[in-house]
N, CA, C and O of each residue as an XYZ file, in Angstrom:
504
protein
N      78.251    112.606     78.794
C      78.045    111.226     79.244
C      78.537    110.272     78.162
O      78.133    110.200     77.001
N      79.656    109.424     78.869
C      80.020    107.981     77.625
C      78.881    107.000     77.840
O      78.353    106.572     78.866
N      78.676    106.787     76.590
C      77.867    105.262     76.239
C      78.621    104.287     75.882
O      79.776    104.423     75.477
N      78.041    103.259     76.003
C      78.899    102.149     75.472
C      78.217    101.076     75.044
O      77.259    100.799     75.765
N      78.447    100.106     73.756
C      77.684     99.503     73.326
C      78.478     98.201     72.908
O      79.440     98.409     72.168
N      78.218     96.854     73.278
C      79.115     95.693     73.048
C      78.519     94.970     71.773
O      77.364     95.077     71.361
N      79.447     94.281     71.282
C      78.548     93.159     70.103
C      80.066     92.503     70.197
O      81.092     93.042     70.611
N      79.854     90.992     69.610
C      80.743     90.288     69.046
C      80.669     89.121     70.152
O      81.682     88.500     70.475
N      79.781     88.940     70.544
C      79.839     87.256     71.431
C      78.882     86.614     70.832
O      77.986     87.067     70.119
N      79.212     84.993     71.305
C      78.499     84.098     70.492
C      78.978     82.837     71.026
O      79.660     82.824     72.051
N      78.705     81.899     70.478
C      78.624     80.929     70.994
C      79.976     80.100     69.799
O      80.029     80.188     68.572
N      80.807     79.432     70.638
C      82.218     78.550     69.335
C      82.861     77.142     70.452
O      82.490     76.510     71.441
N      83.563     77.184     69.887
C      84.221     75.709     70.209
C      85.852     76.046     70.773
O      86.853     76.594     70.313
N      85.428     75.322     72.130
C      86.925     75.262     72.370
C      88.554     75.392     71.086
O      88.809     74.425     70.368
N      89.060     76.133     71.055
C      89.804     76.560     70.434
C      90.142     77.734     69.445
O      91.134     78.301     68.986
N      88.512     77.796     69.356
C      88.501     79.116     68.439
C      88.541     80.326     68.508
O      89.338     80.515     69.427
N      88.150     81.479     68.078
C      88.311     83.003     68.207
C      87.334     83.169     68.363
O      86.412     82.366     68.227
N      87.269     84.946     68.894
C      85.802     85.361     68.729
C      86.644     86.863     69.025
O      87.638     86.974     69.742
N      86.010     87.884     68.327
C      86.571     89.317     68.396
C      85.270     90.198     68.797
O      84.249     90.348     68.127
N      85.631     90.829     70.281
C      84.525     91.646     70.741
C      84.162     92.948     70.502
O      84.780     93.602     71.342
N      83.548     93.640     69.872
C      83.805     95.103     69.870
C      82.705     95.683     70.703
O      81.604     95.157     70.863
N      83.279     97.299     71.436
C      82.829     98.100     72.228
C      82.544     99.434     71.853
O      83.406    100.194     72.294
N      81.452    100.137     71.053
C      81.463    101.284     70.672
C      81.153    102.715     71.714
O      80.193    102.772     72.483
N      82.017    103.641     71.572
C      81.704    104.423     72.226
C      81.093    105.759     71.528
O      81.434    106.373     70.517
N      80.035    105.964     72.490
C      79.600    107.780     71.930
C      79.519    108.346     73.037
O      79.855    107.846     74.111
N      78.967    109.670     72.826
C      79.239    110.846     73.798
C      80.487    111.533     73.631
O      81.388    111.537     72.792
N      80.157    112.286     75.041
C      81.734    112.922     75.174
C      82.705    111.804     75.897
O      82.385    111.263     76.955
N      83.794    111.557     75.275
C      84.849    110.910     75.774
C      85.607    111.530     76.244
O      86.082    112.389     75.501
N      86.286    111.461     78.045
C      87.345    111.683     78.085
C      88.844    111.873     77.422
O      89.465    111.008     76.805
N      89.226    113.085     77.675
C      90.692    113.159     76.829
C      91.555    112.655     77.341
O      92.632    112.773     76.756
N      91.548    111.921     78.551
C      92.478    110.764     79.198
C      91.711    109.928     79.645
O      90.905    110.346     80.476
N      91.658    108.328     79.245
C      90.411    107.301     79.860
C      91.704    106.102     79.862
O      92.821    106.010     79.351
N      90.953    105.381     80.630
C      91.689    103.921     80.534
C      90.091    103.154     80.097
O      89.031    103.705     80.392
N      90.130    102.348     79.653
C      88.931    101.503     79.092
C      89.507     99.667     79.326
O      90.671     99.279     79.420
N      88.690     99.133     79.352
C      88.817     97.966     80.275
C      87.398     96.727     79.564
O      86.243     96.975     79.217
N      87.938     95.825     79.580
C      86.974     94.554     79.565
C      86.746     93.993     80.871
O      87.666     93.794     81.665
N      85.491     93.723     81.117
C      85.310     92.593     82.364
C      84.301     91.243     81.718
O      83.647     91.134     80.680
N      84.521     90.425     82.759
C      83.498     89.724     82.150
C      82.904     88.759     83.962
O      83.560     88.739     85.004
N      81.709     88.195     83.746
C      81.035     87.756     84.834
C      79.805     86.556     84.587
O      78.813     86.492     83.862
N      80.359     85.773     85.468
C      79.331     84.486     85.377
C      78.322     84.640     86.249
O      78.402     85.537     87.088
N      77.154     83.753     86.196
C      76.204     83.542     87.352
C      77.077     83.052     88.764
O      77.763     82.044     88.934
N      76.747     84.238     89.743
C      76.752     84.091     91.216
C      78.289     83.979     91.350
O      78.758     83.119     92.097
N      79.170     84.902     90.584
C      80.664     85.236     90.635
C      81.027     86.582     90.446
O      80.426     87.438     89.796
N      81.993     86.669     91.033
C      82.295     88.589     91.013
C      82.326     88.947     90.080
O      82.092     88.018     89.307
N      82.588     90.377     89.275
C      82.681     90.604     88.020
C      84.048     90.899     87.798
O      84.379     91.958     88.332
N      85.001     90.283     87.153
C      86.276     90.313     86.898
C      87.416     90.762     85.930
O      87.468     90.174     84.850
N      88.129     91.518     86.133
C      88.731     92.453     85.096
C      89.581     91.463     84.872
O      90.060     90.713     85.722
N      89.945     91.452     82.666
C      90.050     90.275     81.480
C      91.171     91.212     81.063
O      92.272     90.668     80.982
N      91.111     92.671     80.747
C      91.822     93.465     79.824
C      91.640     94.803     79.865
O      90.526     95.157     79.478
N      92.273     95.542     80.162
C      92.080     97.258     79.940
C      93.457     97.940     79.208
O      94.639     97.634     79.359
N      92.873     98.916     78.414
C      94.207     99.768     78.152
C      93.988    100.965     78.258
O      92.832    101.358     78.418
N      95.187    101.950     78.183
C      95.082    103.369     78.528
C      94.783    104.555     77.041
O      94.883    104.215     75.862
N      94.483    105.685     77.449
C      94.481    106.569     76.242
C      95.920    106.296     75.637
O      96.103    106.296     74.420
N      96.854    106.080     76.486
C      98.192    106.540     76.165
C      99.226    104.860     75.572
O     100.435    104.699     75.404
N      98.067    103.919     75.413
C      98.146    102.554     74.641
C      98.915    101.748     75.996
O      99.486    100.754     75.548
N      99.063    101.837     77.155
C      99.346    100.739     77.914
C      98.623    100.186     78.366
O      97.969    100.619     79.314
N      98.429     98.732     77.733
C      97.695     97.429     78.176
C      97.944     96.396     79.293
O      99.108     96.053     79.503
N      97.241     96.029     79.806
C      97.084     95.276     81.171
C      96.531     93.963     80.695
O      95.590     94.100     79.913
N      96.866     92.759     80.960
C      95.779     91.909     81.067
C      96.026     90.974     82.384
O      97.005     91.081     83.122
N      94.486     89.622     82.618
C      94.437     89.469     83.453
C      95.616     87.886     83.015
O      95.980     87.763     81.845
N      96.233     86.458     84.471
C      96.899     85.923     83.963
C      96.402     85.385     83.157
O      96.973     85.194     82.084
N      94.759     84.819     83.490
C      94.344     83.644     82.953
C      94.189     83.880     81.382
O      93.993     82.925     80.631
N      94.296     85.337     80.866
C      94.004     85.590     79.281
C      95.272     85.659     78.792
O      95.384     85.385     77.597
N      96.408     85.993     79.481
C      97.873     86.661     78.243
C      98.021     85.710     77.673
O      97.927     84.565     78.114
N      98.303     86.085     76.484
C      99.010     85.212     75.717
C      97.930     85.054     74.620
O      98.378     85.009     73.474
N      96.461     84.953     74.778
C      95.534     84.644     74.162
C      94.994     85.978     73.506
O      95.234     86.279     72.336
N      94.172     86.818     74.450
C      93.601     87.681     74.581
C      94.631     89.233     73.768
O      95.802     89.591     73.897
N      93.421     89.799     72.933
C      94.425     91.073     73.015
C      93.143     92.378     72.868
O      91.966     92.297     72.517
N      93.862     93.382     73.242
C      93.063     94.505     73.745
C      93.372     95.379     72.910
O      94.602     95.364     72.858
N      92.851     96.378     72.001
C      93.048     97.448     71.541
C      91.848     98.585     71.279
O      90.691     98.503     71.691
N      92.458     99.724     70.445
C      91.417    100.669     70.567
C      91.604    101.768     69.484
O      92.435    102.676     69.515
N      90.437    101.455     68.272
C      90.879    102.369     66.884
C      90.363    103.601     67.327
O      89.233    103.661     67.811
N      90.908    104.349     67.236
C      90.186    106.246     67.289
C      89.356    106.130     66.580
O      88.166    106.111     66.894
N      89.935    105.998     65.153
C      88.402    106.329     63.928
C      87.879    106.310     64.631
O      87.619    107.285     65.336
N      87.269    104.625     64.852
C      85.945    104.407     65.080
C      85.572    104.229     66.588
O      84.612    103.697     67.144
N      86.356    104.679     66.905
C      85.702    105.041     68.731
C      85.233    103.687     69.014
O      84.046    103.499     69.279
N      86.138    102.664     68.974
C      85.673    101.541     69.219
C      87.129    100.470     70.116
O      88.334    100.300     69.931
N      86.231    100.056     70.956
C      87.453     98.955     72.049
C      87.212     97.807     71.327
O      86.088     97.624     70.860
N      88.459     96.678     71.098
C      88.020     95.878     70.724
C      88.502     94.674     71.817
O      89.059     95.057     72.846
N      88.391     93.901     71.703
C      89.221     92.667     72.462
C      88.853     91.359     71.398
O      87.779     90.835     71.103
N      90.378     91.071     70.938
C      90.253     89.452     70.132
C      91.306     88.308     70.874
O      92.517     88.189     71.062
N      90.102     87.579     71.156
C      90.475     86.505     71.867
C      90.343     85.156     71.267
O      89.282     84.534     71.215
N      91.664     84.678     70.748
C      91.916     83.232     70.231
C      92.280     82.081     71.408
O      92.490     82.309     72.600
N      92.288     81.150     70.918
C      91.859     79.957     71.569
C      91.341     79.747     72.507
O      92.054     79.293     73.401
N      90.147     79.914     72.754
C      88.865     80.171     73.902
C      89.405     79.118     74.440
O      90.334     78.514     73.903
N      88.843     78.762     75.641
C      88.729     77.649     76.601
C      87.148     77.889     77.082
O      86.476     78.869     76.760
N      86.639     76.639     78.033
C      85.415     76.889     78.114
C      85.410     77.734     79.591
O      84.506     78.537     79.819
N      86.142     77.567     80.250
C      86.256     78.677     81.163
C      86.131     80.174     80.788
O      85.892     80.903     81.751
N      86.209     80.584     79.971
C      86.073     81.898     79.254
C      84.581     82.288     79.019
O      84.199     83.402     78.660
N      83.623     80.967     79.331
C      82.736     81.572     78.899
C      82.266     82.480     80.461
O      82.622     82.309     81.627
N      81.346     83.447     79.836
C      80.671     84.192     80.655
C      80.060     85.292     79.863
O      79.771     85.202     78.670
N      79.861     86.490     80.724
C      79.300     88.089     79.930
C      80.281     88.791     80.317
O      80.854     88.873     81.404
N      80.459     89.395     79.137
C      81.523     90.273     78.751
C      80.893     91.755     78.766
O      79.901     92.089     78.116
N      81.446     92.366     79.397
C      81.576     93.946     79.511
C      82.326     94.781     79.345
O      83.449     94.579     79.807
N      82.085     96.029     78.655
C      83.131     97.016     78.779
C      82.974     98.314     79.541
O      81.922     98.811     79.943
N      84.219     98.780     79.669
C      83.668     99.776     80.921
C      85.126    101.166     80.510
O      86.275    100.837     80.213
N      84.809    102.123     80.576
C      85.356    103.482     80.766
C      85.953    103.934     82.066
O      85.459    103.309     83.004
N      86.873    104.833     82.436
C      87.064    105.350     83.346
C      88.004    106.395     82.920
O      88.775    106.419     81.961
N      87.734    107.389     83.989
C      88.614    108.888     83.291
C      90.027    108.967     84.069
O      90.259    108.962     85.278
N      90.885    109.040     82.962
C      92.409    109.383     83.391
C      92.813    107.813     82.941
O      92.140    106.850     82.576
N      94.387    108.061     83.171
C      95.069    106.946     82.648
C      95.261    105.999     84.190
O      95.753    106.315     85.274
N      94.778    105.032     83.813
C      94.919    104.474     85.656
C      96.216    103.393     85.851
O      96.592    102.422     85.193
N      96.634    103.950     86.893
C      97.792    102.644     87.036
C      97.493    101.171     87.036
O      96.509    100.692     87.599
N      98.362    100.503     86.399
C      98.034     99.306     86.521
C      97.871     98.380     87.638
O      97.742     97.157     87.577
N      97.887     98.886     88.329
C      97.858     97.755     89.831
C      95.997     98.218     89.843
O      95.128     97.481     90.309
N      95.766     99.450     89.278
C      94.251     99.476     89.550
C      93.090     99.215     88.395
O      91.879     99.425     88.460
N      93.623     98.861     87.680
C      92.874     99.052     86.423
C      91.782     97.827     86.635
O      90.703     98.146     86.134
N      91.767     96.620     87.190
C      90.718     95.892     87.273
C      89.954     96.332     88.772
O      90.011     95.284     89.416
N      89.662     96.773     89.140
C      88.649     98.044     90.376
C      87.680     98.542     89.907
O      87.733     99.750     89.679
N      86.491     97.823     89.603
C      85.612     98.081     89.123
C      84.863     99.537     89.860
O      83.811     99.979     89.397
N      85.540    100.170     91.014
C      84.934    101.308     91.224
C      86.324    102.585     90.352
O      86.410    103.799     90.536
N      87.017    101.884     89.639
C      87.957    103.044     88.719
C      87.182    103.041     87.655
O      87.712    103.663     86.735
N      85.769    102.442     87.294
C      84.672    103.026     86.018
C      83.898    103.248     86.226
O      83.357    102.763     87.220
N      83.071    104.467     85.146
C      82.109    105.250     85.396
C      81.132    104.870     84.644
O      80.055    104.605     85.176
N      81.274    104.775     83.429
C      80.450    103.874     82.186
C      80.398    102.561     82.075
O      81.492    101.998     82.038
N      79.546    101.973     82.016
C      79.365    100.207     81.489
C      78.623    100.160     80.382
O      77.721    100.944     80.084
N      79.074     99.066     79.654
C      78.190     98.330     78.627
C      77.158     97.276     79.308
O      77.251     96.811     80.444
N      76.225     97.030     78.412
C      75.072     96.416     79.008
C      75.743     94.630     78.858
O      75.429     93.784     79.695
N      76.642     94.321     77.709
C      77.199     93.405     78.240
C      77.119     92.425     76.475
O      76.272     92.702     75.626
N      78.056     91.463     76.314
C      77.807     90.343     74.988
C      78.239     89.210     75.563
O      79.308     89.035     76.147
N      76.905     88.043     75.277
C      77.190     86.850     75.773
C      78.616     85.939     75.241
O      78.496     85.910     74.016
N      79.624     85.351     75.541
C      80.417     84.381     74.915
C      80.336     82.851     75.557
O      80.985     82.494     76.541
N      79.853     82.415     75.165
C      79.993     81.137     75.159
C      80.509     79.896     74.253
O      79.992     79.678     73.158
N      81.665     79.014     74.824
C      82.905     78.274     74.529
C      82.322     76.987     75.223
O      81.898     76.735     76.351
N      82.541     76.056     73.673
C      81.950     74.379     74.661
C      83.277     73.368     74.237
O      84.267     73.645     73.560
N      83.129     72.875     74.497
C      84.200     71.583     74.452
C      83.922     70.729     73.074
O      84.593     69.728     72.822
């Protein structure tokens, strides 16, 4: 069973950074795609960023350019660093697992993950 554990949200100012990390334990798949979502009050939960075991990254439009997704072995950890917030960005951030490398047309399908994180608040004000 993957676990997953988020930290790195907080509260900043329109323009700034904030770098999320996602730790994983257990047994990990030897092929996963791993993925960020994030979700506001009384809105779907929406895929931000995922990448594959095999390092191909996806993101969603409203993040490229900003947003970036990666994933150190060492430390069995997803990260996502996202510069120049907007306040639209805010919400709860999640990370999520899924086994095999998933095509990109599917990678935000929240039924292509098996594991979730319980979630890190970000909040972005003007």
């Amino acid at each position: 069973q993957v676990r997953l554990v988020e930290s790195g949200g907080g509260s900043v100012q329109s323009g700034e950074s904030l770098r999320l990390s996602c730790v994983v334990s257990g047994h990990m798949y030897s092929s996963w795609t791993m993925a960020w979502f994030r979700q506001t009050q009384g809105a779907q939960r929406e895929g931000v960023a995922a990448i594959t075991s095999d390092a191909s990254a996806t993101y969603a439009d409203s993040v490229k350019g900003r947003f970036t997704v990666s994933y150190d072995r060492a430390e069995n950890t997803l990260y996502l660093q996202m510069n120049s917030l907007k306040v639209e960005d805010t919400a709860m951030y999640y990370c999520a697992a899924g086994v095999g490398s998933i095509g990109p047309a599917f990678r935000f399908l929240l039924s292509e993950y098996n594991s979730w994180g319980q979630g890190t608040q970000v909040t972005v004000s003007s």
